[in-house]
Amino acid sequence: MAPSLLDLAPVVPVVVIEDASDAVPLARALVAGGLPAIEVTLRTPAALDAIRAIAGEVPEAVVGAGTVITPDQVTETVAAGARFLVSPGWTDVLLEAMQASGVPFLPGVSTTSEVVALLERGVTEMKFFPAEAAGGTAYLRSLAGPLPQARFCPTGGIGSANAPDYLALPNVGCVGGTWMLASDAIAARDWGRVEALAREAAGLKTLRAQV
């Protein structure tokens, strides 16, 4: 059985790529730093080309599409090579498309009712978004008792300082974040620095094991 998306690495980098030519070296830096699961968000015109490039040239990366909000985007990103899908929220129509895609997916939730609705539909792995604004670790901790079968990738407002608090929770498999993607490093194409920041983030797995 393939490992869960939530178990590939403690941190999933949430990448916004403005220039598709940056996609491959950026992905290689993240993978070298120990973060193989890479979420490329559909927030720029370069996103699909970036996913296609990473899928084709960095096979050791597990590239996924983020900010997926329509069935057409599900189809387009999977065709481009996305190996997982992440949405900020979900509807029945979007959920059906993601379930039919054949790849793992994390539908976004921010309320208990949304979690229960997904559990009813057989979905147990979800994105908790926007994590800090929606209640943070206190909210997730309160869900672990009545809904222990639900597991989350919290994203939104998470950085190196509070990521360990999330990762210590029993119902959190990984977190999403951007702190290893320093804008000045990417602008300068300083992939060595990105790799170093990724390695620090990947080290949270060791820290988690000690909690």
CSV table of C-alpha atoms in Angstrom, one decimal:
chain,number,residue,atom,x,y,z
A,1,MET,CA,0.0,0.0,0.0
A,2,ALA,CA,1.4,3.4,-0.9
A,3,PRO,CA,2.2,5.7,1.9
A,4,SER,CA,-0.3,8.4,2.8
A,5,LEU,CA,0.4,11.9,1.4
A,6,LEU,CA,0.4,13.1,5.0
A,7,ASP,CA,3.3,10.8,5.8
A,8,LEU,CA,5.8,11.7,3.0
A,9,ALA,CA,7.4,14.6,4.9
A,10,PRO,CA,6.6,16.7,8.0
A,11,VAL,CA,6.2,19.8,5.8
A,12,VAL,CA,4.7,20.3,2.3
A,13,PRO,CA,6.1,23.4,0.7
A,14,VAL,CA,3.3,25.6,-0.8
A,15,VAL,CA,4.9,27.0,-3.9
A,16,VAL,CA,3.8,30.0,-6.0
A,17,ILE,CA,5.8,30.0,-9.2
A,18,GLU,CA,5.9,33.1,-11.4
A,19,ASP,CA,8.4,31.8,-13.9
A,20,ALA,CA,8.1,28.2,-15.1
A,21,SER,CA,11.9,28.1,-15.7
A,22,ASP,CA,12.4,28.2,-11.9
A,23,ALA,CA,10.2,25.1,-11.3
A,24,VAL,CA,12.8,22.4,-11.9
A,25,PRO,CA,15.8,23.9,-9.9
A,26,LEU,CA,13.4,24.9,-7.1
A,27,ALA,CA,11.9,21.4,-6.9
A,28,ARG,CA,15.4,19.8,-7.0
A,29,ALA,CA,16.5,22.1,-4.1
A,30,LEU,CA,13.4,21.1,-2.0
A,31,VAL,CA,13.9,17.4,-2.7
A,32,ALA,CA,17.6,17.6,-1.8
A,33,GLY,CA,16.6,19.3,1.4
A,34,GLY,CA,14.3,16.4,2.3
A,35,LEU,CA,10.9,17.7,1.2
A,36,PRO,CA,9.7,15.6,-1.7
A,37,ALA,CA,6.0,16.5,-1.6
A,38,ILE,CA,5.7,19.9,-3.4
A,39,GLU,CA,2.3,21.7,-3.8
A,40,VAL,CA,2.4,24.1,-6.7
A,41,THR,CA,-0.5,26.5,-6.3
A,42,LEU,CA,-2.7,27.4,-9.3
A,43,ARG,CA,-2.3,31.1,-8.6
A,44,THR,CA,-0.2,32.1,-11.5
A,45,PRO,CA,-0.3,31.5,-15.3
A,46,ALA,CA,3.0,29.5,-15.0
A,47,ALA,CA,1.5,26.9,-12.6
A,48,LEU,CA,0.5,24.2,-15.1
A,49,ASP,CA,3.8,24.5,-17.0
A,50,ALA,CA,5.7,24.3,-13.6
A,51,ILE,CA,3.8,21.1,-12.7
A,52,ARG,CA,4.5,19.6,-16.1
A,53,ALA,CA,8.2,20.5,-15.8
A,54,ILE,CA,8.7,19.1,-12.3
A,55,ALA,CA,6.8,15.9,-13.2
A,56,GLY,CA,8.9,15.4,-16.3
A,57,GLU,CA,12.3,16.3,-15.0
A,58,VAL,CA,12.3,15.7,-11.2
A,59,PRO,CA,10.9,12.2,-10.8
A,60,GLU,CA,12.0,12.0,-7.2
A,61,ALA,CA,9.6,14.8,-6.4
A,62,VAL,CA,5.9,14.2,-5.6
A,63,VAL,CA,4.4,17.2,-7.3
A,64,GLY,CA,0.9,18.2,-6.6
A,65,ALA,CA,-1.5,21.0,-7.5
A,66,GLY,CA,-2.9,23.4,-4.9
A,67,THR,CA,-5.7,26.0,-4.9
A,68,VAL,CA,-7.8,23.5,-7.0
A,69,ILE,CA,-11.3,24.8,-7.0
A,70,THR,CA,-13.0,23.5,-10.2
A,71,PRO,CA,-13.4,20.1,-11.9
A,72,ASP,CA,-11.6,21.4,-15.0
A,73,GLN,CA,-8.6,22.2,-12.8
A,74,VAL,CA,-8.6,18.7,-11.5
A,75,THR,CA,-8.5,17.4,-15.1
A,76,GLU,CA,-5.8,19.8,-16.3
A,77,THR,CA,-3.5,19.4,-13.4
A,78,VAL,CA,-3.6,15.6,-13.4
A,79,ALA,CA,-3.0,15.6,-17.1
A,80,ALA,CA,0.0,17.9,-16.5
A,81,GLY,CA,1.5,15.3,-14.1
A,82,ALA,CA,0.1,16.3,-10.6
A,83,ARG,CA,0.3,13.4,-8.3
A,84,PHE,CA,-2.0,14.9,-5.6
A,85,LEU,CA,-4.5,17.7,-5.3
A,86,VAL,CA,-5.2,20.2,-2.6
A,87,SER,CA,-8.2,22.5,-2.4
A,88,PRO,CA,-8.9,25.4,0.0
A,89,GLY,CA,-12.4,24.2,0.5
A,90,TRP,CA,-14.8,21.7,-1.2
A,91,THR,CA,-18.2,21.2,-2.7
A,92,ASP,CA,-19.9,18.0,-3.8
A,93,VAL,CA,-19.1,18.7,-7.4
A,94,LEU,CA,-15.4,19.4,-6.7
A,95,LEU,CA,-15.1,16.4,-4.4
A,96,GLU,CA,-16.6,14.0,-7.0
A,97,ALA,CA,-14.0,15.3,-9.5
A,98,MET,CA,-11.1,14.8,-7.1
A,99,GLN,CA,-12.4,11.3,-6.1
A,100,ALA,CA,-12.6,10.4,-9.8
A,101,SER,CA,-9.1,11.7,-10.6
A,102,GLY,CA,-7.2,8.6,-9.4
A,103,VAL,CA,-4.7,10.6,-7.3
A,104,PRO,CA,-4.7,11.4,-3.6
A,105,PHE,CA,-6.4,14.7,-2.6
A,106,LEU,CA,-6.8,16.9,0.5
A,107,PRO,CA,-10.1,18.8,0.5
A,108,GLY,CA,-10.0,22.0,2.6
A,109,VAL,CA,-12.0,22.3,5.8
A,110,SER,CA,-12.3,24.8,8.6
A,111,THR,CA,-15.4,23.7,10.5
A,112,THR,CA,-16.5,20.5,12.4
A,113,SER,CA,-19.5,20.1,10.1
A,114,GLU,CA,-17.3,20.1,7.0
A,115,VAL,CA,-15.1,17.4,8.6
A,116,VAL,CA,-18.1,15.3,9.5
A,117,ALA,CA,-19.5,15.7,6.0
A,118,LEU,CA,-16.3,14.4,4.5
A,119,LEU,CA,-16.1,11.5,6.9
A,120,GLU,CA,-19.6,10.6,5.8
A,121,ARG,CA,-18.3,10.5,2.2
A,122,GLY,CA,-15.3,8.2,3.2
A,123,VAL,CA,-12.7,10.9,3.2
A,124,THR,CA,-10.4,10.9,6.3
A,125,GLU,CA,-7.5,13.1,5.2
A,126,MET,CA,-8.0,16.8,4.8
A,127,LYS,CA,-6.4,20.2,4.6
A,128,PHE,CA,-7.2,22.4,7.6
A,129,PHE,CA,-7.3,26.0,6.2
A,130,PRO,CA,-6.7,28.7,7.1
A,131,ALA,CA,-5.2,27.1,10.1
A,132,GLU,CA,-4.3,29.9,12.3
A,133,ALA,CA,-7.3,32.0,11.5
A,134,ALA,CA,-9.7,29.1,11.9
A,135,GLY,CA,-8.6,28.2,15.4
A,136,GLY,CA,-5.1,26.8,15.2
A,137,THR,CA,-3.8,24.0,17.4
A,138,ALA,CA,-6.5,24.5,20.0
A,139,TYR,CA,-9.2,23.8,17.4
A,140,LEU,CA,-7.5,20.8,16.0
A,141,ARG,CA,-6.8,19.4,19.5
A,142,SER,CA,-10.5,19.7,20.3
A,143,LEU,CA,-11.4,17.7,17.1
A,144,ALA,CA,-9.1,14.8,18.0
A,145,GLY,CA,-11.4,13.4,20.7
A,146,PRO,CA,-14.8,13.1,18.9
A,147,LEU,CA,-13.3,12.7,15.4
A,148,PRO,CA,-10.1,10.7,15.8
A,149,GLN,CA,-10.4,9.2,12.4
A,150,ALA,CA,-9.8,12.5,10.7
A,151,ARG,CA,-6.2,13.5,9.9
A,152,PHE,CA,-5.1,16.9,8.7
A,153,CYS,CA,-2.5,19.0,6.9
A,154,PRO,CA,-2.9,22.4,8.5
A,155,THR,CA,-1.9,25.3,6.2
A,156,GLY,CA,-2.2,29.0,6.6
A,157,GLY,CA,-0.2,31.1,9.1
A,158,ILE,CA,2.3,28.3,9.9
A,159,GLY,CA,6.0,28.9,10.1
A,160,SER,CA,9.1,27.4,11.7
A,161,ALA,CA,8.1,28.7,15.1
A,162,ASN,CA,4.7,27.2,15.4
A,163,ALA,CA,5.0,24.2,13.1
A,164,PRO,CA,6.3,21.9,15.9
A,165,ASP,CA,3.1,22.7,17.9
A,166,TYR,CA,0.9,21.4,15.1
A,167,LEU,CA,3.1,18.4,14.4
A,168,ALA,CA,2.8,17.3,18.0
A,169,LEU,CA,-0.9,16.8,17.6
A,170,PRO,CA,-2.1,13.2,17.1
A,171,ASN,CA,-4.4,14.2,14.2
A,172,VAL,CA,-1.8,16.1,12.2
A,173,GLY,CA,0.2,14.3,9.7
A,174,CYS,CA,2.1,17.2,8.2
A,175,VAL,CA,1.8,21.0,7.7
A,176,GLY,CA,1.9,23.2,4.7
A,177,GLY,CA,4.0,26.3,4.6
A,178,THR,CA,6.1,28.7,2.7
A,179,TRP,CA,8.8,29.7,5.1
A,180,MET,CA,11.5,27.6,3.3
A,181,LEU,CA,10.7,29.6,0.1
A,182,ALA,CA,12.2,32.9,1.0
A,183,SER,CA,11.2,35.4,-1.7
A,184,ASP,CA,14.6,37.0,-1.9
A,185,ALA,CA,16.3,33.6,-2.3
A,186,ILE,CA,14.0,32.7,-5.1
A,187,ALA,CA,14.4,36.1,-6.8
A,188,ALA,CA,18.1,35.6,-6.6
A,189,ARG,CA,17.8,31.9,-7.7
A,190,ASP,CA,19.8,31.0,-4.6
A,191,TRP,CA,18.8,27.3,-4.7
A,192,GLY,CA,21.4,26.4,-2.1
A,193,ARG,CA,19.7,28.6,0.4
A,194,VAL,CA,16.3,27.1,-0.4
A,195,GLU,CA,17.8,23.6,0.1
A,196,ALA,CA,19.2,24.6,3.5
A,197,LEU,CA,15.9,26.0,4.6
A,198,ALA,CA,14.1,22.9,3.3
A,199,ARG,CA,16.6,20.7,5.3
A,200,GLU,CA,15.7,22.7,8.5
A,201,ALA,CA,12.0,22.1,7.8
A,202,ALA,CA,12.5,18.4,7.1
A,203,GLY,CA,14.3,18.2,10.5
A,204,LEU,CA,11.0,18.8,12.2
A,205,LYS,CA,10.3,15.1,11.7
A,206,THR,CA,13.1,14.3,14.2
A,207,LEU,CA,11.8,16.9,16.5
A,208,ARG,CA,8.3,15.4,16.2
A,209,ALA,CA,9.6,11.9,17.1
A,210,GLN,CA,10.9,13.3,20.4
A,211,VAL,CA,7.6,14.9,21.4
